[in-house]
Coordinates of C-alpha atoms and ligand atoms in Angstrom, one line a residue:
M1 CA 1.2 67.7 -75.1
Y2 CA -1.1 70.6 -75.0
Q3 CA -5.4 70.1 -74.3
P4 CA -7.0 72.1 -77.2
A5 CA -10.5 74.0 -75.9
L6 CA -13.1 75.8 -78.5
T7 CA -12.7 79.4 -76.7
G8 CA -15.6 81.0 -78.9
S9 CA -17.6 81.0 -81.7
G10 CA -19.4 83.1 -84.3
V11 CA -22.0 83.8 -86.8
F12 CA -22.3 86.2 -89.8
T13 CA -25.7 86.1 -90.7
P14 CA -27.1 87.6 -94.1
Q15 CA -29.6 90.1 -93.9
Q16 CA -32.2 88.9 -95.9
T17 CA -34.2 86.5 -95.8
I18 CA -36.7 84.1 -98.2
T19 CA -39.5 82.1 -97.4
N20 CA -40.9 79.0 -98.4
D21 CA -43.6 81.0 -99.8
E22 CA -41.4 83.1 -101.7
L23 CA -39.6 81.0 -103.7
V24 CA -42.2 78.7 -104.6
V25 CA -43.5 81.8 -106.2
A26 CA -40.5 82.4 -107.9
F27 CA -40.2 78.9 -109.2
N28 CA -43.6 78.0 -110.2
A29 CA -43.4 81.4 -112.5
Y30 CA -39.9 79.7 -114.1
A31 CA -41.2 77.0 -114.7
D32 CA -44.7 78.4 -116.4
L33 CA -42.1 80.6 -118.1
W34 CA -40.2 77.5 -119.2
N35 CA -43.0 75.7 -120.0
E36 CA -44.4 78.3 -122.6
E37 CA -41.2 78.3 -124.4
N38 CA -41.2 74.6 -125.0
A39 CA -44.7 74.3 -125.5
G40 CA -43.9 72.7 -128.9
A41 CA -41.9 70.4 -127.3
I42 CA -44.6 69.7 -124.6
A43 CA -47.3 68.9 -127.0
S44 CA -45.3 67.1 -128.9
G45 CA -44.1 64.1 -126.5
A46 CA -40.7 65.4 -126.9
C47 CA -40.0 66.8 -123.2
E48 CA -42.5 66.7 -119.9
A49 CA -43.5 69.8 -118.7
M50 CA -42.4 71.1 -116.3
A51 CA -44.2 70.7 -112.7
Q52 CA -44.6 73.0 -109.8
S53 CA -42.9 73.2 -106.5
S54 CA -44.7 73.7 -103.4
S55 CA -44.4 75.2 -100.3
D56 CA -45.5 71.0 -98.4
F57 CA -43.9 69.4 -99.7
I58 CA -40.5 71.8 -98.5
V59 CA -41.8 71.4 -95.0
S60 CA -42.6 68.3 -95.0
A61 CA -38.9 66.8 -96.9
S62 CA -37.1 68.9 -95.5
G63 CA -38.1 70.7 -92.4
I64 CA -36.6 73.8 -93.8
E65 CA -38.6 76.5 -93.8
Q66 CA -37.1 79.7 -95.1
R67 CA -33.4 80.9 -95.6
F68 CA -30.8 83.3 -95.0
V69 CA -29.1 85.1 -98.5
M70 CA -26.5 87.4 -99.6
D71 CA -28.2 87.9 -102.7
K72 CA -32.2 87.2 -102.4
E73 CA -33.7 89.8 -105.4
G74 CA -31.5 87.8 -108.4
V75 CA -32.8 84.2 -106.7
L76 CA -36.1 85.3 -107.1
D77 CA -36.0 86.7 -110.8
P78 CA -38.0 84.5 -112.3
K79 CA -35.5 85.2 -116.1
R80 CA -32.2 84.5 -113.5
M81 CA -33.0 82.6 -110.5
F82 CA -29.4 82.6 -109.4
P83 CA -27.9 86.0 -106.7
R84 CA -26.6 88.6 -107.8
L85 CA -23.3 89.1 -106.2
A86 CA -20.7 91.7 -107.4
A87 CA -17.4 90.6 -109.3
R88 CA -14.9 93.1 -107.2
T89 CA -11.6 94.4 -108.1
D90 CA -8.3 93.0 -106.6
D91 CA -7.6 95.4 -104.2
A92 CA -10.9 94.8 -102.5
P93 CA -11.9 92.9 -99.3
G94 CA -13.6 89.2 -100.9
I95 CA -17.3 88.5 -100.3
M96 CA -15.8 85.0 -98.3
A97 CA -13.4 87.0 -96.4
E98 CA -15.7 89.8 -95.2
M99 CA -18.5 87.9 -94.2
G100 CA -15.9 85.2 -92.6
L101 CA -14.5 88.3 -91.1
D102 CA -17.8 89.2 -88.6
A103 CA -17.5 85.8 -87.6
A104 CA -14.6 85.3 -86.9
R105 CA -14.9 88.9 -84.8
Q106 CA -17.9 87.4 -82.6
A107 CA -15.9 84.6 -82.3
L108 CA -12.6 86.3 -81.3
A109 CA -14.9 88.8 -78.6
Q110 CA -16.2 85.8 -77.1
A111 CA -13.2 84.2 -76.6
G112 CA -11.5 87.7 -75.6
R113 CA -8.9 87.4 -78.3
S114 CA -7.3 90.3 -80.2
G115 CA -7.7 89.2 -84.0
E116 CA -3.3 89.8 -83.7
E117 CA -3.0 87.1 -81.6
I118 CA -4.2 84.4 -83.7
D119 CA -1.3 82.4 -85.1
C120 CA -3.1 80.2 -87.5
V121 CA -6.3 80.9 -89.9
I122 CA -7.7 78.2 -91.6
C123 CA -11.0 79.0 -94.1
A124 CA -13.0 75.6 -93.8
A125 CA -15.2 75.5 -97.1
S126 CA -17.5 73.9 -99.2
N127 CA -16.5 76.2 -102.2
H128 CA -14.8 79.4 -102.6
E129 CA -14.5 82.6 -104.1
R130 CA -11.8 81.7 -106.1
A131 CA -9.0 79.6 -106.4
Y132 CA -5.5 82.1 -105.0
P133 CA -4.8 83.6 -102.7
A134 CA -6.7 81.7 -100.5
I135 CA -9.3 83.6 -98.6
A136 CA -7.8 82.5 -95.4
I137 CA -4.8 84.6 -96.1
E138 CA -6.9 87.3 -97.1
I139 CA -9.1 87.2 -93.7
Q140 CA -5.3 86.4 -92.1
K141 CA -4.4 90.3 -93.6
L142 CA -7.5 91.7 -92.6
L143 CA -7.7 90.7 -88.9
G144 CA -3.9 91.3 -88.3
A145 CA -3.1 87.9 -87.5
G146 CA 0.5 86.3 -87.6
G147 CA 1.1 83.4 -88.1
F148 CA 0.0 81.2 -91.7
A149 CA -3.1 80.6 -93.2
F150 CA -4.9 78.1 -96.0
D151 CA -7.9 77.2 -97.2
M152 CA -10.0 74.3 -97.3
N153 CA -12.4 71.7 -99.0
V154 CA -14.2 68.7 -97.5
A155 CA -17.7 70.2 -98.6
C156 CA -19.9 70.1 -95.4
S157 CA -17.7 68.2 -93.3
S158 CA -15.8 71.3 -93.7
A159 CA -15.5 72.8 -90.3
T160 CA -14.7 69.7 -88.5
F161 CA -12.4 68.8 -90.4
G162 CA -11.0 72.2 -89.9
I163 CA -11.2 72.0 -86.3
Q164 CA -9.3 68.6 -86.3
A165 CA -6.2 70.1 -88.0
A166 CA -6.8 72.4 -85.3
A167 CA -7.5 70.9 -82.8
D168 CA -4.3 68.7 -83.7
M169 CA -2.0 71.9 -84.2
V170 CA -2.6 73.1 -80.6
R171 CA -1.7 69.9 -79.1
S172 CA 1.2 69.6 -80.7
G173 CA 2.1 73.2 -79.8
S174 CA 2.8 74.2 -83.1
V175 CA 0.3 77.0 -83.7
R176 CA -1.0 78.9 -80.5
R177 CA -4.2 79.7 -81.1
A178 CA -6.1 79.2 -84.6
L179 CA -9.8 80.3 -86.5
V180 CA -12.0 77.6 -88.3
I181 CA -14.0 79.7 -90.3
C182 CA -16.7 78.9 -92.6
P183 CA -18.1 81.2 -94.8
E184 CA -20.6 79.5 -97.5
I185 CA -22.0 81.3 -100.3
C186 CA -24.4 78.2 -100.6
S187 CA -27.2 80.1 -103.0
A188 CA -23.9 80.8 -106.2
H189 CA -23.4 77.1 -106.4
L190 CA -27.2 75.6 -106.1
E191 CA -28.8 75.2 -109.1
W192 CA -32.4 77.3 -108.2
R193 CA -34.1 75.9 -111.7
D194 CA -34.3 72.7 -110.2
R195 CA -37.4 71.4 -108.7
D196 CA -36.3 68.6 -106.7
C197 CA -33.6 70.4 -104.8
H198 CA -33.9 74.5 -105.7
F199 CA -35.0 74.5 -101.3
I200 CA -31.9 72.9 -99.6
F201 CA -29.4 75.7 -99.3
G202 CA -28.5 79.0 -97.3
D203 CA -25.9 81.4 -97.2
V204 CA -24.1 82.0 -93.7
A205 CA -20.1 82.4 -91.8
T206 CA -18.7 80.5 -89.4
A207 CA -16.8 80.7 -87.1
V208 CA -14.6 79.3 -84.0
V209 CA -10.9 79.7 -82.2
V210 CA -9.5 77.4 -81.1
E211 CA -6.6 77.5 -78.6
R212 CA -4.4 75.7 -75.3
A213 CA -7.3 74.8 -72.7
E214 CA -5.0 77.2 -70.0
D215 CA -4.9 79.7 -72.4
A216 CA -8.8 80.0 -72.8
Q217 CA -10.3 83.4 -70.6
G218 CA -13.5 82.1 -69.9
A219 CA -16.2 80.2 -69.9
H220 CA -15.5 77.6 -72.5
F221 CA -15.4 73.7 -74.3
L222 CA -12.5 71.1 -74.2
V223 CA -11.8 69.2 -77.3
K224 CA -11.8 65.6 -75.9
G225 CA -11.4 64.2 -79.2
T226 CA -11.7 64.6 -82.9
R227 CA -12.4 62.1 -85.9
C228 CA -12.5 62.4 -89.4
A229 CA -13.9 59.7 -92.7
T230 CA -14.4 59.9 -96.1
E231 CA -15.2 56.8 -98.4
F232 CA -15.6 58.1 -101.9
S233 CA -19.3 58.4 -103.7
N234 CA -20.7 60.4 -106.7
N235 CA -23.7 61.1 -104.8
I236 CA -23.3 64.4 -104.6
R237 CA -21.2 66.8 -106.9
N238 CA -19.9 69.4 -108.3
N239 CA -17.7 70.0 -111.1
N240 CA -17.2 73.6 -111.0
G241 CA -13.3 73.7 -111.4
F242 CA -11.2 75.1 -113.5
L243 CA -11.2 72.5 -116.6
R244 CA -14.6 73.0 -116.9
R245 CA -17.2 76.1 -118.9
T246 CA -17.6 79.0 -116.1
R247 CA -20.8 79.1 -115.2
D248 CA -21.9 82.5 -117.2
Q249 CA -22.2 80.2 -120.1
M250 CA -25.9 80.2 -118.9
E251 CA -27.3 76.9 -121.4
D252 CA -24.5 74.3 -120.2
R253 CA -24.4 75.1 -116.3
R254 CA -26.2 71.9 -114.6
D255 CA -23.6 70.0 -113.5
M256 CA -21.4 73.3 -111.9
Q257 CA -24.1 73.6 -109.3
F258 CA -24.5 71.8 -106.3
M259 CA -26.1 67.8 -107.8
Q260 CA -27.2 65.3 -105.5
N261 CA -28.6 61.9 -105.1
G262 CA -31.1 62.6 -102.4
R263 CA -32.8 59.4 -101.8
K264 CA -29.2 57.7 -101.8
V265 CA -27.4 60.2 -99.9
F266 CA -30.0 59.9 -97.4
K267 CA -30.1 55.5 -97.2
E268 CA -26.6 55.8 -97.3
V269 CA -24.7 58.8 -95.1
L270 CA -26.7 57.7 -92.2
P271 CA -26.4 54.5 -91.2
M272 CA -22.1 56.1 -92.2
V273 CA -23.2 58.9 -89.3
S274 CA -24.6 56.9 -86.9
A275 CA -21.8 54.0 -86.5
H276 CA -19.3 56.9 -86.9
I277 CA -20.3 58.6 -83.5
A278 CA -20.9 55.7 -81.9
G279 CA -17.7 54.6 -82.7
H280 CA -16.0 57.6 -81.7
M281 CA -17.7 58.3 -78.6
D282 CA -16.7 54.1 -77.3
E283 CA -12.9 55.4 -78.5
A284 CA -12.9 57.8 -76.0
G285 CA -14.2 55.7 -73.2
W286 CA -17.7 57.6 -73.3
S287 CA -21.7 56.1 -72.6
A288 CA -25.2 57.8 -74.6
A289 CA -25.7 58.4 -71.1
D290 CA -23.1 60.6 -70.8
L291 CA -24.2 63.0 -74.2
K292 CA -25.5 66.1 -73.6
R293 CA -26.0 67.5 -76.4
L294 CA -26.0 66.5 -80.7
W295 CA -25.0 69.2 -82.4
L296 CA -25.2 67.7 -85.9
H297 CA -24.9 69.0 -89.5
Q298 CA -27.8 70.6 -90.8
A299 CA -29.0 68.9 -93.9
N300 CA -32.8 67.6 -93.1
K301 CA -34.6 66.9 -89.9
T302 CA -35.7 64.0 -90.9
M303 CA -32.1 63.2 -90.8
N304 CA -31.8 64.5 -87.9
D305 CA -33.7 62.7 -85.8
F306 CA -33.0 59.4 -87.0
I307 CA -29.1 60.0 -86.3
G308 CA -30.4 62.2 -82.6
K309 CA -32.6 58.5 -82.0
K310 CA -29.8 55.8 -83.3
V311 CA -27.0 57.6 -81.4
L312 CA -28.6 58.1 -78.3
G313 CA -30.8 55.4 -77.5
R314 CA -34.1 57.1 -77.8
V315 CA -35.7 59.7 -79.1
P316 CA -34.2 62.7 -77.5
E317 CA -35.8 65.5 -75.8
P318 CA -36.4 68.5 -76.6
G319 CA -33.0 70.6 -76.4
E320 CA -30.9 67.6 -76.7
Q321 CA -30.1 67.7 -80.6
P322 CA -30.9 71.3 -81.4
N323 CA -32.4 71.9 -85.4
I324 CA -31.5 75.3 -86.8
L325 CA -32.5 74.2 -90.1
Q326 CA -35.8 75.5 -90.0
D327 CA -34.5 78.8 -90.1
Y328 CA -31.3 78.7 -92.6
A329 CA -31.6 75.9 -94.2
N330 CA -29.0 73.2 -95.1
T331 CA -25.4 75.8 -95.5
S332 CA -23.1 73.4 -95.9
S333 CA -20.0 73.0 -93.4
A334 CA -21.2 76.0 -91.0
G335 CA -24.5 74.1 -90.2
S336 CA -23.3 72.4 -86.7
I337 CA -21.8 75.8 -85.4
I338 CA -24.0 77.9 -86.1
A339 CA -26.5 74.9 -84.2
F340 CA -23.0 74.4 -81.2
A341 CA -22.6 78.8 -81.0
K342 CA -26.8 79.5 -80.4
H343 CA -27.1 76.2 -78.0
S344 CA -24.0 75.5 -76.4
D345 CA -24.4 78.6 -73.7
D346 CA -26.3 76.9 -71.0
M347 CA -23.6 73.5 -70.9
A348 CA -22.9 72.9 -67.1
P349 CA -19.0 72.1 -66.5
G350 CA -19.3 68.6 -67.2
D351 CA -21.6 68.6 -69.7
R352 CA -20.5 66.5 -73.0
G353 CA -21.2 66.7 -76.3
V354 CA -20.5 65.6 -79.9
I355 CA -20.4 68.4 -82.8
C356 CA -20.6 66.2 -86.6
S357 CA -20.8 67.3 -89.5
F358 CA -21.1 65.1 -93.1
G359 CA -22.1 65.5 -96.4
A360 CA -20.5 65.1 -99.4
R361 CA -17.4 62.7 -101.0
Y362 CA -18.7 61.5 -98.6
S363 CA -16.8 61.9 -95.4
V364 CA -18.0 62.5 -92.1
G365 CA -16.3 64.4 -88.6
S366 CA -17.0 64.3 -85.1
V367 CA -15.2 66.8 -82.5
L368 CA -15.5 65.8 -78.6
V369 CA -16.4 68.1 -76.2
E370 CA -16.9 69.3 -72.6
R371 CA -17.1 71.7 -71.3
A372 CA -15.0 73.2 -68.9
Ligands
COA1 N1 -42.4 70.7 -104.5 C1 -43.6 69.7 -104.8 N2 -42.5 68.2 -105.0 C2 -41.7 67.6 -105.5 C3 -40.4 68.6 -104.8 C4 -40.1 70.2 -105.0 N3 -40.0 71.2 -104.9 N4 -39.1 67.7 -105.5 C5 -39.9 66.7 -105.3 N5 -40.5 66.4 -105.2 C6 -41.9 65.7 -105.3 C7 -41.1 64.0 -105.9 O1 -41.3 64.7 -108.0 C8 -41.5 62.9 -106.3 O2 -43.0 62.5 -106.2 P1 -43.6 61.1 -106.2 O3 -43.2 61.0 -105.5 O4 -44.6 61.7 -107.2 O5 -42.2 60.7 -107.9 C9 -42.0 63.2 -104.6 O6 -42.0 64.7 -104.0 C10 -40.9 62.7 -103.8 O7 -39.5 63.6 -104.0 P2 -37.7 63.1 -103.3 O8 -36.8 64.3 -104.4 O9 -37.6 61.8 -103.9 O10 -37.7 63.7 -101.8 P3 -37.7 62.8 -101.0 O11 -38.3 62.5 -99.8 O12 -36.4 61.7 -100.5 O13 -36.6 64.4 -100.5 C11 -34.3 65.1 -100.4 C12 -35.7 64.9 -101.7 C13 -33.4 66.3 -100.9 C14 -35.5 66.7 -99.5 C15 -34.1 64.4 -99.2 O14 -33.6 63.0 -100.3 C16 -32.7 64.3 -98.7 O15 -32.5 65.8 -98.2 N6 -31.7 64.0 -98.7 C17 -30.7 64.3 -98.0 C18 -30.2 64.9 -98.3 C19 -28.7 65.2 -98.3 O16 -28.4 65.4 -96.6 N7 -27.4 66.2 -99.1 C20 -26.9 66.7 -98.3 C21 -26.4 68.0 -99.1 S1 -24.6 68.8 -98.3

């Protein structure tokens, strides 16, 4: 058995941002248009007027201040409220592959490795731009990697489930060096016209290199344990599959985008995640006092504050549980890896931390790491 390690991480950040204020101006213009178009029905009581959104609500309910997106103009057009991402020809690199490739190259550079040295690519994401060929295989080809590649989807938990799969393969010796890549174009499966959730998501891609600790070229984190759990729930759901009509048929698309019962998610996921991390640490003989850092899924600040307090048994000190959601919003599977990539350099040998992602299905995955 080999000791798996995380030896590199990378984040691709889109160039365009949308602030809460910009988003709210667009949403409110859309709501005004909708109310004008439906003035008769509203006056007769057949339907209610659409209420305005507010930046203050967004910050206080979620902690989100802005998000990065692949196309700002389409999202902020009140007559469209959806990104304009041009379809590519079959022989051009796909958009997810391109984003993933950028993150992968950064992760490889940090690990001191080249694409040819990779023998497994996992594209772990909430939504994939096509059914097949796998985006992971496209990235494998673009990198010049060998071995094999596959796509997987465990919604927001995809990164940690992917790391568990890669770490298990490295541990057993079936692969030598793997890349787990999470390209997330959340802007294309968010309903920007729904006031309850229009502010939640952003776009990004992350990547991590998982290889034998004995092969590491520089500073790295030993993977001391991984643990995944799922439990069926309909409180977060997206029906956009091949049995449904395509989302181009705009009049009937609501259930083919992200939908959630946010209050229930809050209530049900928090105890599940806190107990999951506590159980995993207990199994590994780790106590809260051993923990230097928590890199949590980035959906909601209040949620993360609660989990941090529950796991550590006290309010986390600044920097112990870094949030990136104020800048990136919820980026689904990529959130905990952005936090890890941007807030782990200062860890000293022997320092321990937990990467934890959670979300739809429900699902929760944790990775216990120790700086070597
Ligand atoms: N602007 C202004 N007001 C808004 C609003 C908006 N955009 N959206 C909702 N409101 C209002 C509602 O109308 C409601 O008003 P009322 O009290 O007068 O009825 C009030 O704000 C509370 O709305 P609610 O939807 O219950 O807010 P919330 O406090 O639960 O926060 C979420 C909403 C989505 C931020 C929160 O539930 C959450 O983050 N849940 C977990 C989400 C999660 O982790 N999902 C995983 C995804 S991978």
